[in-house]
Short mmCIF file of C-alpha atoms in Angstrom, two decimals:
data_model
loop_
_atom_site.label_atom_id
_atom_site.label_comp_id
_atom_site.label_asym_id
_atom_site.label_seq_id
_atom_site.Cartn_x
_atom_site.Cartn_y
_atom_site.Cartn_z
CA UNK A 1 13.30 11.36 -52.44
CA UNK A 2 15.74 12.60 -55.00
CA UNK A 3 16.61 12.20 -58.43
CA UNK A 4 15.40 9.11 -60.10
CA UNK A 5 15.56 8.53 -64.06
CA UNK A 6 13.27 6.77 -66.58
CA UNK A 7 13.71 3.11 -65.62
CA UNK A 8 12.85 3.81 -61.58
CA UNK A 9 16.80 3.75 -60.58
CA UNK A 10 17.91 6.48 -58.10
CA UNK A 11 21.69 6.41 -60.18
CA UNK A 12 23.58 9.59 -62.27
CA UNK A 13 21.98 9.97 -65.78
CA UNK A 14 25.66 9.09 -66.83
CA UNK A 15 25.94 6.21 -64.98
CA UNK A 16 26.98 4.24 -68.25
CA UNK A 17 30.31 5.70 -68.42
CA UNK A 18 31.44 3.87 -65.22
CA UNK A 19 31.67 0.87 -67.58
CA UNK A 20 35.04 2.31 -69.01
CA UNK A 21 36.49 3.46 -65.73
CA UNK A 22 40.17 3.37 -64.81
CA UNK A 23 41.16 0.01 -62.87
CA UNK A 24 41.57 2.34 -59.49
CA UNK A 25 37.70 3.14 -59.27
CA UNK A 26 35.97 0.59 -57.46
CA UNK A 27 32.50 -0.18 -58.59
CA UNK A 28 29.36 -1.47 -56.12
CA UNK A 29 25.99 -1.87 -57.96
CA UNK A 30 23.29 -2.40 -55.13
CA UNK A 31 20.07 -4.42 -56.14
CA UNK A 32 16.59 -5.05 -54.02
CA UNK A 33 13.28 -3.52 -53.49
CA UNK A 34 12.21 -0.47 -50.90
CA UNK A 35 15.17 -1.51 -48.72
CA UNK A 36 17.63 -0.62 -51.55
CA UNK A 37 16.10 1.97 -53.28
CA UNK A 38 15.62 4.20 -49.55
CA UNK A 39 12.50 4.88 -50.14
CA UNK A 40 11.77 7.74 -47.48
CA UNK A 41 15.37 8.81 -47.89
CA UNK A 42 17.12 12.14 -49.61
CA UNK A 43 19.95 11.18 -51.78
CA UNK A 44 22.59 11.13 -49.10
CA UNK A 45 20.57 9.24 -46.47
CA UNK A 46 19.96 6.60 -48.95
CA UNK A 47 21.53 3.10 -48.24
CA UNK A 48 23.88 3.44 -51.25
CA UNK A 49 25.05 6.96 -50.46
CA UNK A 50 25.94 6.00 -46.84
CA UNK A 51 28.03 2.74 -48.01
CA UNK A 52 29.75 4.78 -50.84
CA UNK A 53 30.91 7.18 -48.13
CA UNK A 54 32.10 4.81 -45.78
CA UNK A 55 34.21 2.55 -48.39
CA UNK A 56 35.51 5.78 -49.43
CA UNK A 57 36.40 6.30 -45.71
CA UNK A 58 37.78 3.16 -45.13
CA UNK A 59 41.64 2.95 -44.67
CA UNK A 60 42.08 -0.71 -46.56
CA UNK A 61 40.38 1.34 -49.45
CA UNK A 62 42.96 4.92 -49.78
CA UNK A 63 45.44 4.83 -51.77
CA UNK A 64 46.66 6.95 -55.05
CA UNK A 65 43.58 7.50 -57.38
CA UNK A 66 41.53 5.03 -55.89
CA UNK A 67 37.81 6.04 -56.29
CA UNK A 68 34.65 4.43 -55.42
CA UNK A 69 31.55 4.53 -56.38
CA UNK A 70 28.14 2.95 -55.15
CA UNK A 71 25.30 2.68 -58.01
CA UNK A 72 21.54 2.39 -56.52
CA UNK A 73 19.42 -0.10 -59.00
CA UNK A 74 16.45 -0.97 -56.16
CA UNK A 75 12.75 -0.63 -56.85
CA UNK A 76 10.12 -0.59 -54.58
CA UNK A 77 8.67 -3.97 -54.88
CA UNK A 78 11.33 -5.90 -56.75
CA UNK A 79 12.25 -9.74 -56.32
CA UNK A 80 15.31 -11.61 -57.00
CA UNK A 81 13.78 -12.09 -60.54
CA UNK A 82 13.67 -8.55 -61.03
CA UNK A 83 17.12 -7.89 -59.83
CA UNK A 84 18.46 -10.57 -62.25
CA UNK A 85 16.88 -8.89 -64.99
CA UNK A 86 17.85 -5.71 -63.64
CA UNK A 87 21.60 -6.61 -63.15
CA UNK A 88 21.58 -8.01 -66.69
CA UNK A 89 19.73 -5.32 -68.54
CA UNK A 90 21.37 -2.26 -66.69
CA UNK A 91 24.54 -3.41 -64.57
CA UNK A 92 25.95 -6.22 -66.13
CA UNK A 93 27.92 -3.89 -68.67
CA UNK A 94 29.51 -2.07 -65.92
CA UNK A 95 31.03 -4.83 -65.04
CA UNK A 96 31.10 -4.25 -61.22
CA UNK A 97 33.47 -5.13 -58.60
CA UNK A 98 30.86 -5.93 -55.80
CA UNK A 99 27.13 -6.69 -56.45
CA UNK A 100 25.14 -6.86 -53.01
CA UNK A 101 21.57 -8.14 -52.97
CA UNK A 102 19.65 -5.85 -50.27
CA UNK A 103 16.34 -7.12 -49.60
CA UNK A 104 13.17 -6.89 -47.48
CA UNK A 105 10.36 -9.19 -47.34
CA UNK A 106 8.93 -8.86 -50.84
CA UNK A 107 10.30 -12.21 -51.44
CA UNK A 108 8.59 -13.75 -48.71
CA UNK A 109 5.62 -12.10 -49.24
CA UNK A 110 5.16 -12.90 -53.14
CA UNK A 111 5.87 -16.29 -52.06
CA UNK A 112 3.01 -16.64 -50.07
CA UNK A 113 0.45 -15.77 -52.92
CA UNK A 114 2.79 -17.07 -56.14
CA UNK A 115 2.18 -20.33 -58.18
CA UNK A 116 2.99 -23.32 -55.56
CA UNK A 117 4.53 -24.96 -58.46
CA UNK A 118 6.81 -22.01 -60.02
CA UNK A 119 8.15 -22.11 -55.81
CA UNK A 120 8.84 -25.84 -55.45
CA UNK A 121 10.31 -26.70 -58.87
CA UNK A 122 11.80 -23.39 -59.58
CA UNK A 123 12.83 -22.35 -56.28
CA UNK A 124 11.50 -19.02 -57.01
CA UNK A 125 8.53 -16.39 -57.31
CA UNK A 126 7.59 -13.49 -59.00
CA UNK A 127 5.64 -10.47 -58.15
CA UNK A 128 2.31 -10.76 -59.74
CA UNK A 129 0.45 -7.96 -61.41
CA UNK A 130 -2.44 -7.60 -59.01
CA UNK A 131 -1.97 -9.73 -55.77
CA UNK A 132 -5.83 -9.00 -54.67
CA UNK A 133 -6.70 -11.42 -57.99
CA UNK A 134 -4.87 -13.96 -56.64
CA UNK A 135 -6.99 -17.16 -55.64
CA UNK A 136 -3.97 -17.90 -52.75
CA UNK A 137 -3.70 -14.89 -51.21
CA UNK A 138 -5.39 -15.59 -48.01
CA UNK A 139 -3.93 -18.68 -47.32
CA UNK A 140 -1.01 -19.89 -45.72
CA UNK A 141 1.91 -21.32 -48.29
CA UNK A 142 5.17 -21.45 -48.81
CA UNK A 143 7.79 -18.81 -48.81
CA UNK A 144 10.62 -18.55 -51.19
CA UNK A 145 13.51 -16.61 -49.26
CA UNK A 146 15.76 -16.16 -51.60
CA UNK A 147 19.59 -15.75 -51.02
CA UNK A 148 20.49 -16.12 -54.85
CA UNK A 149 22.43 -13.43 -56.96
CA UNK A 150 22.82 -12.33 -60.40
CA UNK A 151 26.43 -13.64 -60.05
CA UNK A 152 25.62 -16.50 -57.68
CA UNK A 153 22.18 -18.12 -58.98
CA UNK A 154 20.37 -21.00 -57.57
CA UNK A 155 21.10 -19.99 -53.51
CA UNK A 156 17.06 -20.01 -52.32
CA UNK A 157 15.52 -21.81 -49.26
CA UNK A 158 11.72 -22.36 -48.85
CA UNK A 159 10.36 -21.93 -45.40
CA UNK A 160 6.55 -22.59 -44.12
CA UNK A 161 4.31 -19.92 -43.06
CA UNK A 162 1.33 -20.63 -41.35
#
């Protein structure tokens, strides 16, 4: 799969130094689970590498010393919780142009076996540590699709699965 550091993140080891960039460079930071991080994917198959190429690519974006650059902070298994904390632990200082959100179904699927209070008064889940130890997790629920953001919070929709 490629390079990935200490934390799990498939970015440069000098990925801090983007948060001093010239106002020309363009920065993307990409959040989610599996879906983000490319999990079966070389470096430049990877979700991140392909849009970094293409906004490179793209004639709205040329111009003198304009440079982007596309950072990859998914995890295999992550939820919007763990993309907020993510974005604020890692990202935040960057301070990026464009976060995106790119998720699967581990929201959904979290949902289904999370605490049926934490989903209808928080509007959220979390992924537990062992899902098999979960009394809920052969029952139908609620799922908490999430649409929020680290810079847009609060965006989530609860659906029924049977």
């Amino acid at each position: 799969i490629g390079a990935v550091d200490g934390m799990g993140f498939r970015v440069p080891a000098d990925y801090h130094l983007l948060a001093e960039r010239e106002p020309s460079h363009l920065l993307v930071v990409v959040l989610g689970g599996s879906s983000a991080f490319s999990l079966y994917c070389d470096d430049e198959s990877m979700f991140s590498a392909v849009l970094e190429r293409r906004l490179s690519a793209a004639p709205e974006l040329r111009g003198p010393g304009l440079k982007v650059s596309v950072l990859n902070f998914g995890v295999p298994g992550q939820v919007v919780l763990n993309q907020t904390l993510t974005y604020l632990l890692f990202a935040e200082r960057l301070r990026p142009d464009v976060v995106i959100g790119h998720d699967g179904i581990n929201d959904c699927h979290y949902g289904l076996i999370s605490d049926p209070g934490l989903l209808k008064d928080d509007q959220g889940t979390h992924r537990p540590i062992d899902p098999r130890r979960s009394p809920r997790s052969r029952r139908a629920g609620t799922c908490a699709v999430s649409t929020a953001s680290p810079m847009s919070p609060g965006r989530t929709s609860l659906a029924s699965v049977n």
